[in-house]
Amino acid sequence: MDEMEEELKCPVCGSFFREPIILPCSHNICLACARNILVQTPDAESPQSSRASGSGVSDYDYLDLDKMSLYSEADSGYGSYGGFVSAPTTPCQKSPNGVRVFPPTVPQPPPQQHLLPQPGSLPPIPRNSCITCPQCHRSLILDDRGLRGFPKNRVLEGVVDRYQQSKAAALKCQLCEKSPKEATVMCEQCDVFYCDPCRLRCHPPRGPLAKHRLVPPAQGRISRRASPRKISTCTEHELENLSMYCVQCKMPVCYQCLEEGKHGTHEVKALGAMWKLHKGQLSQALNGLSDRATEAKEFLVQLRNMVQHIQENGVEFEACLVAQCDALIDALNRRKAQLLAQVNKEHEHKLKVVRDQISHCTVKLRQTTGLMEYCLEVIKENDPSGFLQISDALIRRVHMTESQWGKGTLTPRMTSDFDLTLDSGPLLQTIHQLDFVQMKVPAAPMLQLEECCTQNNSATLSWKQPPLSTIAVDGYILELDDGNGGPFREVYVGTETICTVDGLHFNSTYKSRVKAFNASGVGQYSKTLIMQTSEIAWFTFDPASAHPDIMFSNDNLTVTCNSYDDRVVMGNTAFSRGVHYWEMTVDRYDNHPDPAFGIARGDVLKDVMLGKDDKAWAMYVDNNRSWFMHNNSHTNRTDGGISKGSTIGVLLDFSRRILIFLINDEQQGPVAFEGLEGAYYPAISLNRNVQVTLHTGLPIPDFYTPGEADPTGSVC
C-alpha cells in the first residue's frame, strides 16, 4: 500500500488529491491547484479555444450487473475501486507560441443559470485563461465554463479517502462486547472484522464458512466502499445522467447528447457494458504488468545477492592480494638476506687479506729496521780489519732485503671498494608492471540454436560467450558423440565460433557440446544439443576422387568416360550405418560393354574394373548376364542383362551387413555380399560406351524389410 501513495498525491501541491479533476491529457490535479496555475493569455496571441471535455462515471441503471470483486480472477489480485475513466484522446496541434494544445470542439453555450456565480461555487474564470498540465506540459485554453468543464475524478477521490482511512487508527473487532480487541482478519463475504478469539468462536473454518475468504484488516478496509454510489451527470447537460458510452469519442454521454449533440451519428454502447469491458481490459493489462513487477522483484533480489557476493568476493580477493604481496615481500626479504650474506662474506675476505698484508709487512719492516740499525752501528766501528771481515756479508744482506721490498710489495693486495652492484632495474620494472591478469577459466559458451542445423550427414554448430563474460578465451573445444549413445570425442579445437562437421552417419541422433579454454584452464561445458541427421542420403559423383578420364555433367549426377578402358568414379558421401538405396539409369549403352556397380573403400584402384581389387564389392553386367566380383573373384552368374534405359539399384543394409543388387526393380541374384563393416562409398566403373545418371534420396524398395540395427555400429 505504501507504494501506491505516490499515485494519490497531486503533482502541484504534493499532498493527497482533494477534489481531483481530469485534464484532457488524462492526468489529474486538485481543483484548487488548477486555479492556482491558471494563466491569462492575450486575445491576439491565444490559440483557438479548446473545450475542456471529459467524463465522470456513473453507476446509474446498471446496479444489477454482476459485481467485480476486488480480488476476482479478472483482477488477478489487484483492487478495482470504481468505474473506468477514459479521457478523450484527440490529436493535438501547435499554438503560435509552440505549445501543444488540443483542437477545439463545437462549443455549446452553458445553461443560463450557471453564468452567474452561485453561492459556494467557484468565482468566474477570466477570459482566455490557459492551464498547463504539470506532468506532460500540454497547454489548453479554457472555455466559458472554466474549470467546471473538467470532469471530477470520483474514483481517485474515493481511493484517496479509503487509503487515508486505512492509515488511521487500528481496526477493532466488531464482535467483542467489552473493550474491543484489535482485529486480525476481515471476512470479505461477511464484511466483518474479527479478533482471533471471536474468529474461532463466531467464524469457524468449517461448513459453509470454510469457503469464505479472510484477508488482513487493512486490505479488508480498503475493499470496503467508503460511500454509496453516486450518479454522475453530463458536463454539457447537467440535468441528464450519463448512461451511454461513445465509442468514437471514448467518453460517457447522456441521451440528450445523442439527440442534439455531436455524438448523434457516433457508435454508442451501454455504459454498464463498457464499464465491465474496460475493467476486464484493465485487469488483463495488470496481469502483464504484474508479471513484469514479479520479474523486477526477482531481478532486485538477484542484484541484492550480487551486492552481497561482490562484498564477499571483494574481501576474499583483497585477502588473496595481500597474501600474494606478502609472499613477494617475503621472497624479497629472503633474497635480501642472501645478498647481505654475500656482502658480509666479501667484507670479511677483504679484511682478512688486508690484515694478513699488514701483519706480513709489519714483520718485514721490523726485520729491515733491525738490519739498518745494526749496519749503522757496524759503520761506527774503527777497526778496519774487523769491518772488512763482515762488510761483504752485510752488503749482500742489505741488497737482498731491499730486493724483498721490490715491485708489488708495497701495493695493497685488496681495494677498499666493493666491486658489487645490485641489478635491481628489471625487478623494479617488473614491480611497476605488476598488474591483474585473468585468473579464472572461461564461462560455459552459449549455443546459438538459430544458427545450428544439420544437412544430409553434416552438422553445423555455432556458439558464443555469455554477454556479460569478460574472461579472456584462447580457444574452444567441440565434442560430439558417435551418434549411438557412445562417449564424446573432440572434433574441433580452435578459435572459431562456428564449425561444420562432415561425414556423420545418416539417420542418427548426435549429442554435441562445446567448452572454452585459456591459460588458466578449461571451462565448463555448454548445454548439450541433440541433432538428427538426414534419414535419406542425397549425394552426387565426386570429381575430386574420380579417375581423370571420367567426364561429368548434370551437376555431377551423370558420368561417362573418354577411354575404352574401365575407369572408376565414387560418390561424395560414405556410409557406415543404416539402410541406404540408390539407383542409376543407363542413358547410353553401345557395343555391349560390361559396367560394374557397387561400393568401394576410399583407396580403391581407379584404373581397373570395379571389384578387381580387395577394396571394392561390385556387380558387373552385360546385355545378357551378370556376375558378382570382389578381389577379382567372380561368383553367382545370373541371367538377365541391361540395355539403354535400364535401371540398376544398389541396396546397402548395415543392420544385416549385406549388399543387394536390383535390375529394373527386380532383385538380381541372391544376396551379393555379407559381413560388411566400415565405411563404403557408392562406386561404378565404365568406359566410353556407357553413360549413366545417378538417382539418390530414394526410399527402400517395398519388397525389402530391413533388419534390426546393429548396436555396435561402426564409425566412419
GROMACS .gro file of C-alpha atoms in nm, residues 2 4 37 71 86 89 125 136 196 213 271 300 306 322 340 360 399 405 409 411 445 470 484-485 586 606 613 640 651:
model
   29
    2ASP     CA    1   0.287   0.238   0.069
    4MET     CA    2   0.057   0.340  -0.407
   37ILE     CA    3  -0.173   2.755  -1.207
   71TYR     CA    4  -0.968  -0.998  -0.584
   86SER     CA    5  -1.126   0.747  -2.014
   89THR     CA    6  -0.755   1.109  -2.692
  125ILE     CA    7  -1.260   3.237  -1.461
  136CYS     CA    8   0.317   1.637  -1.960
  196ASP     CA    9  -0.862  -1.421   1.691
  213ARG     CA   10  -1.206  -1.555   0.229
  271LEU     CA   11  -2.234   0.244  -2.011
  300LEU     CA   12   1.617  -0.684  -0.748
  306MET     CA   13   2.512  -0.972  -0.629
  322VAL     CA   14   4.753  -0.915   0.044
  340LEU     CA   15   7.362  -0.934   0.270
  360HIS     CA   16  10.345  -0.960   0.692
  399HIS     CA   17  12.074  -0.573  -0.111
  405TRP     CA   18  11.077  -0.468  -0.089
  409THR     CA   19  10.544  -0.547  -0.214
  411THR     CA   20  10.096  -0.230  -0.320
  445PRO     CA   21   2.972  -2.098  -2.407
  470THR     CA   22   3.481  -1.056  -1.964
  484ASN     CA   23   2.475  -4.413  -3.098
  485GLY     CA   24   2.489  -4.300  -2.735
  586VAL     CA   25   2.165  -4.630  -6.831
  606LYS     CA   26   4.061  -4.622  -6.019
  613ASP     CA   27   4.099  -5.548  -5.603
  640GLY     CA   28   1.943  -6.102  -6.722
  651LEU     CA   29   2.077  -5.169  -5.154
   0.00000   0.00000   0.00000
